[in-house]
């Protein structure tokens, strides 16, 4: 799509490009949005609608402002839907030559993208179908992600091949990113690493490389327990153009934390918070909870329990949308619930310890607070267990650094055992051992085996 500034100049020169017919005021409003002058764009669009309620361009502008300026995705969807209704009421659902059809195509794209960010995959595919039925080129690569999220992997792979066959750089790059995600979620560690490294290599050739492929490749490297490779990829991605819901510094903080590099983890977390604040508002809801859960995990290790609780409560109450992540939102939420369970339980233990040495008149208040925290820990733990109740997600969580599992530090995974019960944990662990083909991962499974044996009262087995 040509830049709207060029279109505006063409309009004022009475040489409107085909399919972009619009009033000068409408072009001015959309150009203000493209230049990220959101207040001016909103004001211009509202002025247009006061004069003429049927302006689909003005509704498109207001939807774009709600989407990219305010981060209000439901309101943006409503505005885009209104823009589509107005356009089709005037020009029909199948506009041809001589009609401003390019606006219609843009509206359908925005509807698809916003639905995807909200993780509303059937609607996203519906809008992509509507676009591709009328306009060229087809958006093959854009279909792969929603199909993957719906579990239709064979169809997703076919879309990837079609996108790569076009030879168009944007289609190829998106297709390679989708292939990386599919392999990562398919429990094949080596295939995921190869696919994600191919995506990162392709991104290096781009004129303006973005950060996402490098973060994805780092996750795949962790799947092979190649921590050094993962760190290099994360740092490389941090120097690239920010993309989507990616936060390389949060990723680096979690890596340093499990490695015991606490000072470096603290520095990375500071960078992660600053990085998140610099992102556009519409992306905040894609990665806020994940960053806060990572910060809470660090604070737990640093024995800053009260502060950790504040972060985990926010992560629990404001979960990420998950539209830009390959995993399922419920599985991602289970990680935040588990961290909150550990934080609340640890806080209760600290308070009970303090109460044991407190004056008699202070003990009832302290014990009451500890009881409240224990109840909160119990509820969070039940939530984490319920969200991981599906056999596949539980087994994937027990296997270290595997796609499809809960986003939680590996040293917190043993805390799942008493929550799901040692019998269930033992059965899931048996399945994890059968499925695991990475020899180095058996150390993590042995750790869980010790926890499971302890829960069943088998002290000798646990010690062994």
GROMACS .gro file of C-alpha atoms in nm:
model
  464
    1UNK     CA    1   0.000   0.000   0.000
    2UNK     CA    2   0.152   0.340  -0.095
    3UNK     CA    3   0.212   0.581   0.190
    4UNK     CA    4  -0.085   0.801   0.262
    5UNK     CA    5   0.135   1.108   0.237
    6UNK     CA    6   0.195   1.022  -0.128
    7UNK     CA    7  -0.175   0.960  -0.171
    8UNK     CA    8  -0.255   1.294  -0.012
    9UNK     CA    9  -0.028   1.476  -0.253
   10UNK     CA   10  -0.189   1.291  -0.542
   11UNK     CA   11  -0.537   1.382  -0.418
   12UNK     CA   12  -0.459   1.750  -0.395
   13UNK     CA   13  -0.308   1.725  -0.742
   14UNK     CA   14  -0.637   1.572  -0.863
   15UNK     CA   15  -0.460   1.248  -0.953
   16UNK     CA   16  -0.594   1.002  -0.697
   17UNK     CA   17  -0.441   0.654  -0.740
   18UNK     CA   18  -0.681   0.383  -0.844
   19UNK     CA   19  -0.883   0.250  -0.550
   20UNK     CA   20  -0.795   0.530  -0.308
   21UNK     CA   21  -1.065   0.786  -0.376
   22UNK     CA   22  -1.136   0.991  -0.064
   23UNK     CA   23  -1.200   1.346   0.046
   24UNK     CA   24  -0.895   1.561   0.126
   25UNK     CA   25  -1.004   1.579   0.491
   26UNK     CA   26  -1.018   1.198   0.509
   27UNK     CA   27  -0.672   1.166   0.357
   28UNK     CA   28  -0.545   1.424   0.605
   29UNK     CA   29  -0.690   1.228   0.898
   30UNK     CA   30  -0.540   0.898   0.782
   31UNK     CA   31  -0.204   1.061   0.709
   32UNK     CA   32  -0.201   1.199   1.065
   33UNK     CA   33  -0.254   0.845   1.194
   34UNK     CA   34   0.026   0.705   0.975
   35UNK     CA   35   0.260   0.967   1.116
   36UNK     CA   36   0.153   0.856   1.466
   37UNK     CA   37  -0.007   1.190   1.545
   38UNK     CA   38  -0.293   1.010   1.717
   39UNK     CA   39  -0.463   1.309   1.882
   40UNK     CA   40  -0.477   1.502   1.557
   41UNK     CA   41  -0.597   1.193   1.368
   42UNK     CA   42  -0.880   1.139   1.617
   43UNK     CA   43  -0.985   1.505   1.607
   44UNK     CA   44  -0.989   1.513   1.225
   45UNK     CA   45  -1.189   1.190   1.204
   46UNK     CA   46  -1.442   1.309   1.460
   47UNK     CA   47  -1.487   1.636   1.272
   48UNK     CA   48  -1.555   1.440   0.952
   49UNK     CA   49  -1.815   1.220   1.124
   50UNK     CA   50  -1.994   1.527   1.261
   51UNK     CA   51  -2.041   1.647   0.905
   52UNK     CA   52  -2.100   1.306   0.745
   53UNK     CA   53  -2.174   0.997   0.952
   54UNK     CA   54  -2.117   0.764   0.660
   55UNK     CA   55  -1.739   0.820   0.626
   56UNK     CA   56  -1.578   0.476   0.634
   57UNK     CA   57  -1.233   0.636   0.619
   58UNK     CA   58  -1.304   0.832   0.939
   59UNK     CA   59  -1.423   0.515   1.113
   60UNK     CA   60  -1.109   0.335   0.992
   61UNK     CA   61  -0.895   0.615   1.135
   62UNK     CA   62  -1.074   0.603   1.471
   63UNK     CA   63  -1.031   0.226   1.479
   64UNK     CA   64  -0.661   0.262   1.404
   65UNK     CA   65  -0.621   0.523   1.679
   66UNK     CA   66  -0.800   0.296   1.930
   67UNK     CA   67  -0.583   0.006   1.817
   68UNK     CA   68  -0.234   0.149   1.783
   69UNK     CA   69  -0.266   0.464   1.993
   70UNK     CA   70  -0.481   0.353   2.286
   71UNK     CA   71  -0.437  -0.025   2.287
   72UNK     CA   72  -0.815  -0.066   2.315
   73UNK     CA   73  -0.857  -0.368   2.089
   74UNK     CA   74  -1.231  -0.433   2.146
   75UNK     CA   75  -1.313  -0.073   2.060
   76UNK     CA   76  -1.085  -0.093   1.754
   77UNK     CA   77  -1.265  -0.406   1.632
   78UNK     CA   78  -1.599  -0.227   1.667
   79UNK     CA   79  -1.473   0.075   1.470
   80UNK     CA   80  -1.322  -0.140   1.195
   81UNK     CA   81  -1.646  -0.336   1.173
   82UNK     CA   82  -1.842  -0.013   1.139
   83UNK     CA   83  -1.602   0.104   0.865
   84UNK     CA   84  -1.661  -0.219   0.675
   85UNK     CA   85  -2.040  -0.186   0.706
   86UNK     CA   86  -2.032   0.171   0.580
   87UNK     CA   87  -1.806   0.085   0.288
   88UNK     CA   88  -2.011  -0.216   0.177
   89UNK     CA   89  -2.338  -0.026   0.216
   90UNK     CA   90  -2.208   0.232  -0.030
   91UNK     CA   91  -1.987   0.037  -0.267
   92UNK     CA   92  -2.098  -0.324  -0.214
   93UNK     CA   93  -1.916  -0.624  -0.068
   94UNK     CA   94  -1.735  -0.690  -0.399
   95UNK     CA   95  -1.608  -0.351  -0.517
   96UNK     CA   96  -1.459  -0.347  -0.863
   97UNK     CA   97  -1.280  -0.102  -1.087
   98UNK     CA   98  -1.373   0.259  -1.029
   99UNK     CA   99  -1.449   0.196  -0.660
  100UNK     CA  100  -1.222   0.285  -0.367
  101UNK     CA  101  -1.148  -0.085  -0.314
  102UNK     CA  102  -0.808  -0.036  -0.154
  103UNK     CA  103  -0.974   0.108   0.155
  104UNK     CA  104  -1.188  -0.205   0.177
  105UNK     CA  105  -0.879  -0.425   0.158
  106UNK     CA  106  -0.712  -0.223   0.432
  107UNK     CA  107  -1.017  -0.253   0.659
  108UNK     CA  108  -1.024  -0.632   0.618
  109UNK     CA  109  -0.652  -0.654   0.698
  110UNK     CA  110  -0.694  -0.448   1.014
  111UNK     CA  111  -0.986  -0.664   1.123
  112UNK     CA  112  -0.772  -0.976   1.074
  113UNK     CA  113  -0.467  -0.838   1.253
  114UNK     CA  114  -0.663  -0.708   1.551
  115UNK     CA  115  -0.855  -1.034   1.585
  116UNK     CA  116  -0.522  -1.215   1.586
  117UNK     CA  117  -0.383  -0.994   1.861
  118UNK     CA  118  -0.694  -1.078   2.065
  119UNK     CA  119  -0.633  -1.450   1.996
  120UNK     CA  120  -0.969  -1.478   1.818
  121UNK     CA  121  -0.849  -1.719   1.554
  122UNK     CA  122  -1.171  -1.822   1.374
  123UNK     CA  123  -1.260  -1.456   1.320
  124UNK     CA  124  -0.907  -1.384   1.199
  125UNK     CA  125  -0.934  -1.657   0.936
  126UNK     CA  126  -1.277  -1.531   0.832
  127UNK     CA  127  -1.139  -1.185   0.758
  128UNK     CA  128  -0.839  -1.331   0.574
  129UNK     CA  129  -1.080  -1.539   0.364
  130UNK     CA  130  -1.281  -1.226   0.281
  131UNK     CA  131  -0.964  -1.040   0.182
  132UNK     CA  132  -0.818  -1.316  -0.034
  133UNK     CA  133  -1.148  -1.377  -0.212
  134UNK     CA  134  -1.128  -1.025  -0.353
  135UNK     CA  135  -0.770  -0.901  -0.351
  136UNK     CA  136  -0.422  -1.004  -0.458
  137UNK     CA  137  -0.174  -1.118  -0.349
  138UNK     CA  138  -0.319  -1.382  -0.112
  139UNK     CA  139  -0.207  -1.359   0.250
  140UNK     CA  140  -0.078  -1.716   0.276
  141UNK     CA  141   0.178  -1.660   0.552
  142UNK     CA  142  -0.071  -1.474   0.770
  143UNK     CA  143  -0.294  -1.784   0.774
  144UNK     CA  144  -0.027  -2.015   0.915
  145UNK     CA  145  -0.030  -1.865   1.264
  146UNK     CA  146  -0.407  -1.888   1.334
  147UNK     CA  147  -0.419  -2.237   1.184
  148UNK     CA  148  -0.135  -2.344   1.415
  149UNK     CA  149  -0.313  -2.196   1.718
  150UNK     CA  150  -0.626  -2.390   1.622
  151UNK     CA  151  -0.425  -2.712   1.605
  152UNK     CA  152  -0.457  -2.747   1.226
  153UNK     CA  153  -0.089  -2.808   1.171
  154UNK     CA  154  -0.114  -2.978   0.830
  155UNK     CA  155  -0.305  -2.680   0.689
  156UNK     CA  156  -0.063  -2.439   0.853
  157UNK     CA  157   0.234  -2.615   0.692
  158UNK     CA  158   0.063  -2.599   0.352
  159UNK     CA  159   0.015  -2.222   0.390
  160UNK     CA  160   0.383  -2.189   0.478
  161UNK     CA  161   0.488  -2.369   0.160
  162UNK     CA  162   0.257  -2.151  -0.051
  163UNK     CA  163   0.399  -1.837   0.110
  164UNK     CA  164   0.760  -1.943   0.054
  165UNK     CA  165   0.679  -2.029  -0.308
  166UNK     CA  166   0.577  -1.667  -0.375
  167UNK     CA  167   0.937  -1.554  -0.323
  168UNK     CA  168   0.811  -1.228  -0.169
  169UNK     CA  169   1.038  -1.129   0.123
  170UNK     CA  170   0.756  -1.037   0.362
  171UNK     CA  171   0.570  -1.362   0.293
  172UNK     CA  172   0.886  -1.571   0.320
  173UNK     CA  173   0.993  -1.409   0.650
  174UNK     CA  174   0.650  -1.457   0.809
  175UNK     CA  175   0.629  -1.812   0.681
  176UNK     CA  176   0.968  -1.901   0.830
  177UNK     CA  177   0.866  -1.750   1.164
  178UNK     CA  178   0.546  -1.955   1.158
  179UNK     CA  179   0.739  -2.273   1.071
  180UNK     CA  180   0.969  -2.209   1.366
  181UNK     CA  181   0.667  -2.174   1.597
  182UNK     CA  182   0.500  -2.488   1.464
  183UNK     CA  183   0.810  -2.700   1.517
  184UNK     CA  184   0.863  -2.550   1.861
  185UNK     CA  185   0.508  -2.639   1.968
  186UNK     CA  186   0.536  -2.989   1.812
  187UNK     CA  187   0.780  -3.123   2.075
  188UNK     CA  188   1.062  -3.180   1.824
  189UNK     CA  189   1.363  -3.009   1.976
  190UNK     CA  190   1.607  -3.054   1.685
  191UNK     CA  191   1.351  -2.965   1.416
  192UNK     CA  192   1.254  -2.654   1.614
  193UNK     CA  193   1.616  -2.544   1.645
  194UNK     CA  194   1.682  -2.591   1.273
  195UNK     CA  195   1.363  -2.408   1.170
  196UNK     CA  196   1.416  -2.120   1.411
  197UNK     CA  197   1.780  -2.076   1.313
  198UNK     CA  198   1.673  -2.067   0.947
  199UNK     CA  199   1.426  -1.792   1.036
  200UNK     CA  200   1.695  -1.594   1.221
  201UNK     CA  201   1.937  -1.634   0.932
  202UNK     CA  202   1.675  -1.504   0.687
  203UNK     CA  203   1.612  -1.208   0.918
  204UNK     CA  204   1.982  -1.120   0.915
  205UNK     CA  205   1.953  -1.069   0.539
  206UNK     CA  206   1.663  -0.825   0.581
  207UNK     CA  207   1.732  -0.456   0.530
  208UNK     CA  208   1.571  -0.377   0.869
  209UNK     CA  209   1.605  -0.694   1.078
  210UNK     CA  210   1.363  -0.742   1.367
  211UNK     CA  211   1.406  -0.904   1.708
  212UNK     CA  212   1.144  -1.182   1.705
  213UNK     CA  213   1.329  -1.451   1.503
  214UNK     CA  214   1.630  -1.425   1.734
  215UNK     CA  215   1.419  -1.465   2.047
  216UNK     CA  216   1.247  -1.763   1.890
  217UNK     CA  217   1.580  -1.919   1.798
  218UNK     CA  218   1.701  -1.863   2.154
  219UNK     CA  219   1.399  -2.053   2.290
  220UNK     CA  220   1.475  -2.338   2.050
  221UNK     CA  221   1.841  -2.337   2.160
  222UNK     CA  222   1.727  -2.369   2.521
  223UNK     CA  223   1.524  -2.668   2.408
  224UNK     CA  224   1.858  -2.836   2.332
  225UNK     CA  225   2.000  -2.700   2.662
  226UNK     CA  226   2.249  -2.491   2.465
  227UNK     CA  227   2.253  -2.197   2.704
  228UNK     CA  228   2.553  -2.025   2.546
  229UNK     CA  229   2.389  -2.022   2.202
  230UNK     CA  230   2.064  -1.897   2.352
  231UNK     CA  231   2.239  -1.607   2.523
  232UNK     CA  232   2.416  -1.499   2.205
  233UNK     CA  233   2.090  -1.504   2.010
  234UNK     CA  234   1.904  -1.305   2.275
  235UNK     CA  235   2.172  -1.037   2.280
  236UNK     CA  236   2.174  -1.024   1.902
  237UNK     CA  237   1.796  -0.981   1.897
  238UNK     CA  238   1.814  -0.705   2.157
  239UNK     CA  239   2.015  -0.498   1.908
  240UNK     CA  240   1.756  -0.537   1.631
  241UNK     CA  241   1.436  -0.351   1.557
  242UNK     CA  242   1.173  -0.429   1.828
  243UNK     CA  243   0.885  -0.644   1.702
  244UNK     CA  244   0.552  -0.768   1.831
  245UNK     CA  245   0.533  -0.887   2.189
  246UNK     CA  246   0.899  -0.982   2.207
  247UNK     CA  247   1.104  -0.868   2.508
  248UNK     CA  248   1.460  -1.001   2.478
  249UNK     CA  249   1.567  -0.854   2.812
  250UNK     CA  250   1.300  -1.045   3.001
  251UNK     CA  251   1.413  -1.358   2.821
  252UNK     CA  252   1.775  -1.286   2.918
  253UNK     CA  253   1.679  -1.222   3.282
  254UNK     CA  254   1.512  -1.562   3.308
  255UNK     CA  255   1.812  -1.732   3.151
  256UNK     CA  256   2.057  -1.564   3.390
  257UNK     CA  257   1.834  -1.651   3.686
  258UNK     CA  258   1.835  -2.026   3.621
  259UNK     CA  259   2.211  -2.006   3.565
  260UNK     CA  260   2.258  -1.844   3.907
  261UNK     CA  261   2.392  -1.520   3.758
  262UNK     CA  262   2.182  -1.303   3.986
  263UNK     CA  263   2.350  -0.965   3.940
  264UNK     CA  264   2.322  -0.996   3.562
  265UNK     CA  265   1.961  -1.112   3.595
  266UNK     CA  266   1.880  -0.799   3.796
  267UNK     CA  267   2.037  -0.576   3.530
  268UNK     CA  268   1.846  -0.755   3.254
  269UNK     CA  269   1.518  -0.713   3.442
  270UNK     CA  270   1.576  -0.339   3.466
  271UNK     CA  271   1.629  -0.331   3.091
  272UNK     CA  272   1.315  -0.544   3.042
  273UNK     CA  273   1.095  -0.298   3.230
  274UNK     CA  274   1.238  -0.001   3.039
  275UNK     CA  275   1.202  -0.190   2.712
  276UNK     CA  276   0.834  -0.265   2.785
  277UNK     CA  277   0.760   0.098   2.866
  278UNK     CA  278   0.903   0.209   2.533
  279UNK     CA  279   0.673  -0.022   2.337
  280UNK     CA  280   0.350   0.105   2.177
  281UNK     CA  281   0.053   0.086   2.413
  282UNK     CA  282  -0.128  -0.176   2.207
  283UNK     CA  283   0.156  -0.423   2.273
  284UNK     CA  284   0.162  -0.381   2.653
  285UNK     CA  285  -0.114  -0.637   2.706
  286UNK     CA  286   0.084  -0.893   2.505
  287UNK     CA  287   0.384  -0.918   2.737
  288UNK     CA  288   0.313  -0.740   3.068
  289UNK     CA  289   0.224  -1.049   3.275
  290UNK     CA  290   0.517  -1.252   3.143
  291UNK     CA  291   0.764  -0.977   3.240
  292UNK     CA  292   0.605  -0.936   3.584
  293UNK     CA  293   0.614  -1.311   3.650
  294UNK     CA  294   0.984  -1.313   3.556
  295UNK     CA  295   1.048  -1.023   3.794
  296UNK     CA  296   0.855  -1.201   4.070
  297UNK     CA  297   1.065  -1.515   4.024
  298UNK     CA  298   1.383  -1.311   4.065
  299UNK     CA  299   1.242  -1.140   4.377
  300UNK     CA  300   1.156  -1.481   4.525
  301UNK     CA  301   1.518  -1.590   4.486
  302UNK     CA  302   1.631  -1.256   4.633
  303UNK     CA  303   1.398  -1.312   4.934
  304UNK     CA  304   1.194  -0.999   4.856
  305UNK     CA  305   0.871  -1.187   4.912
  306UNK     CA  306   0.627  -0.899   4.970
  307UNK     CA  307   0.742  -0.727   4.651
  308UNK     CA  308   0.723  -1.056   4.461
  309UNK     CA  309   0.360  -1.095   4.574
  310UNK     CA  310   0.272  -0.757   4.425
  311UNK     CA  311   0.409  -0.866   4.088
  312UNK     CA  312   0.244  -1.208   4.094
  313UNK     CA  313  -0.094  -1.062   4.189
  314UNK     CA  314  -0.077  -0.832   3.887
  315UNK     CA  315   0.034  -1.117   3.661
  316UNK     CA  316  -0.259  -1.328   3.785
  317UNK     CA  317  -0.521  -1.053   3.757
  318UNK     CA  318  -0.403  -0.914   3.422
  319UNK     CA  319  -0.296  -1.209   3.207
  320UNK     CA  320  -0.141  -1.148   2.868
  321UNK     CA  321  -0.366  -1.182   2.565
  322UNK     CA  322  -0.130  -1.431   2.406
  323UNK     CA  323  -0.222  -1.338   2.049
  324UNK     CA  324   0.142  -1.292   1.951
  325UNK     CA  325   0.270  -1.603   2.132
  326UNK     CA  326   0.266  -1.952   1.988
  327UNK     CA  327   0.149  -2.116   2.313
  328UNK     CA  328  -0.203  -2.133   2.451
  329UNK     CA  329  -0.307  -1.849   2.688
  330UNK     CA  330  -0.433  -2.087   2.959
  331UNK     CA  331  -0.101  -2.268   2.970
  332UNK     CA  332   0.084  -1.936   2.994
  333UNK     CA  333  -0.148  -1.828   3.279
  334UNK     CA  334  -0.065  -2.147   3.468
  335UNK     CA  335   0.296  -2.030   3.502
  336UNK     CA  336   0.189  -1.705   3.667
  337UNK     CA  337  -0.045  -1.899   3.897
  338UNK     CA  338   0.237  -2.131   4.003
  339UNK     CA  339   0.472  -1.842   4.081
  340UNK     CA  340   0.194  -1.673   4.281
  341UNK     CA  341   0.134  -1.998   4.472
  342UNK     CA  342   0.501  -2.020   4.568
  343UNK     CA  343   0.517  -1.651   4.664
  344UNK     CA  344   0.205  -1.664   4.881
  345UNK     CA  345   0.311  -1.989   5.049
  346UNK     CA  346   0.660  -1.853   5.119
  347UNK     CA  347   0.517  -1.529   5.260
  348UNK     CA  348   0.292  -1.729   5.492
  349UNK     CA  349   0.589  -1.934   5.615
  350UNK     CA  350   0.786  -1.616   5.688
  351UNK     CA  351   0.496  -1.468   5.883
  352UNK     CA  352   0.447  -1.786   6.090
  353UNK     CA  353   0.817  -1.786   6.171
  354UNK     CA  354   0.798  -1.422   6.279
  355UNK     CA  355   0.487  -1.495   6.486
  356UNK     CA  356   0.665  -1.767   6.683
  357UNK     CA  357   0.894  -1.504   6.838
  358UNK     CA  358   0.646  -1.213   6.848
  359UNK     CA  359   0.475  -1.084   7.164
  360UNK     CA  360   0.160  -1.280   7.254
  361UNK     CA  361  -0.077  -0.993   7.172
  362UNK     CA  362   0.063  -0.968   6.814
  363UNK     CA  363   0.046  -1.339   6.731
  364UNK     CA  364  -0.328  -1.365   6.647
  365UNK     CA  365  -0.295  -1.092   6.383
  366UNK     CA  366   0.013  -1.254   6.231
  367UNK     CA  367  -0.137  -1.603   6.229
  368UNK     CA  368  -0.455  -1.466   6.069
  369UNK     CA  369  -0.254  -1.303   5.794
  370UNK     CA  370  -0.056  -1.620   5.739
  371UNK     CA  371  -0.381  -1.817   5.711
  372UNK     CA  372  -0.512  -1.575   5.448
  373UNK     CA  373  -0.193  -1.613   5.246
  374UNK     CA  374  -0.209  -1.993   5.277
  375UNK     CA  375  -0.564  -1.984   5.140
  376UNK     CA  376  -0.446  -1.761   4.856
  377UNK     CA  377  -0.159  -1.999   4.786
  378UNK     CA  378  -0.402  -2.292   4.783
  379UNK     CA  379  -0.632  -2.119   4.533
  380UNK     CA  380  -0.344  -2.020   4.305
  381UNK     CA  381  -0.206  -2.372   4.321
  382UNK     CA  382  -0.542  -2.525   4.230
  383UNK     CA  383  -0.566  -2.283   3.940
  384UNK     CA  384  -0.221  -2.380   3.813
  385UNK     CA  385  -0.307  -2.750   3.842
  386UNK     CA  386  -0.642  -2.705   3.666
  387UNK     CA  387  -0.489  -2.510   3.377
  388UNK     CA  388  -0.235  -2.789   3.325
  389UNK     CA  389  -0.490  -3.068   3.362
  390UNK     CA  390  -0.458  -3.163   2.996
  391UNK     CA  391  -0.216  -3.457   2.963
  392UNK     CA  392  -0.009  -3.299   2.685
  393UNK     CA  393   0.050  -2.964   2.857
  394UNK     CA  394   0.145  -3.127   3.186
  395UNK     CA  395   0.398  -3.360   3.026
  396UNK     CA  396   0.544  -3.074   2.822
  397UNK     CA  397   0.585  -2.870   3.142
  398UNK     CA  398   0.775  -3.152   3.310
  399UNK     CA  399   1.013  -3.180   3.015
  400UNK     CA  400   1.259  -2.886   3.039
  401UNK     CA  401   1.243  -2.600   2.791
  402UNK     CA  402   0.985  -2.763   2.568
  403UNK     CA  403   0.719  -2.571   2.377
  404UNK     CA  404   0.361  -2.612   2.496
  405UNK     CA  405   0.448  -2.613   2.866
  406UNK     CA  406   0.400  -2.353   3.137
  407UNK     CA  407   0.626  -2.048   3.120
  408UNK     CA  408   0.801  -2.091   3.453
  409UNK     CA  409   1.161  -2.126   3.573
  410UNK     CA  410   1.272  -2.488   3.575
  411UNK     CA  411   1.356  -2.477   3.947
  412UNK     CA  412   0.990  -2.403   4.027
  413UNK     CA  413   0.848  -2.698   3.830
  414UNK     CA  414   0.892  -2.942   4.125
  415UNK     CA  415   0.641  -2.728   4.317
  416UNK     CA  416   0.378  -2.868   4.080
  417UNK     CA  417   0.413  -3.219   4.225
  418UNK     CA  418   0.216  -3.163   4.549
  419UNK     CA  419  -0.041  -2.958   4.357
  420UNK     CA  420  -0.129  -3.226   4.103
  421UNK     CA  421  -0.061  -3.513   4.343
  422UNK     CA  422   0.237  -3.750   4.342
  423UNK     CA  423   0.040  -4.024   4.165
  424UNK     CA  424  -0.057  -3.802   3.874
  425UNK     CA  425   0.293  -3.654   3.869
  426UNK     CA  426   0.450  -4.002   3.856
  427UNK     CA  427   0.228  -4.108   3.565
  428UNK     CA  428   0.304  -3.785   3.377
  429UNK     CA  429   0.674  -3.827   3.450
  430UNK     CA  430   0.670  -4.180   3.307
  431UNK     CA  431   0.521  -4.041   2.987
  432UNK     CA  432   0.779  -3.761   2.982
  433UNK     CA  433   1.064  -4.014   3.008
  434UNK     CA  434   0.922  -4.218   2.721
  435UNK     CA  435   0.885  -3.911   2.500
  436UNK     CA  436   1.217  -3.746   2.588
  437UNK     CA  437   1.497  -3.799   2.336
  438UNK     CA  438   1.747  -3.546   2.474
  439UNK     CA  439   1.987  -3.730   2.710
  440UNK     CA  440   2.080  -3.416   2.903
  441UNK     CA  441   1.713  -3.357   2.994
  442UNK     CA  442   1.705  -3.670   3.211
  443UNK     CA  443   1.871  -3.474   3.494
  444UNK     CA  444   1.563  -3.253   3.517
  445UNK     CA  445   1.334  -3.556   3.509
  446UNK     CA  446   1.537  -3.723   3.786
  447UNK     CA  447   1.488  -3.413   4.000
  448UNK     CA  448   1.112  -3.443   3.951
  449UNK     CA  449   1.134  -3.816   4.021
  450UNK     CA  450   1.290  -3.741   4.360
  451UNK     CA  451   1.010  -3.497   4.440
  452UNK     CA  452   0.747  -3.748   4.333
  453UNK     CA  453   0.901  -4.029   4.539
  454UNK     CA  454   0.915  -3.800   4.842
  455UNK     CA  455   0.548  -3.716   4.796
  456UNK     CA  456   0.461  -4.086   4.797
  457UNK     CA  457   0.663  -4.144   5.113
  458UNK     CA  458   0.936  -4.344   4.934
  459UNK     CA  459   1.231  -4.187   5.112
  460UNK     CA  460   1.495  -4.432   4.991
  461UNK     CA  461   1.383  -4.389   4.628
  462UNK     CA  462   1.386  -4.012   4.668
  463UNK     CA  463   1.739  -4.020   4.811
  464UNK     CA  464   1.860  -4.247   4.533
   0.00000   0.00000   0.00000
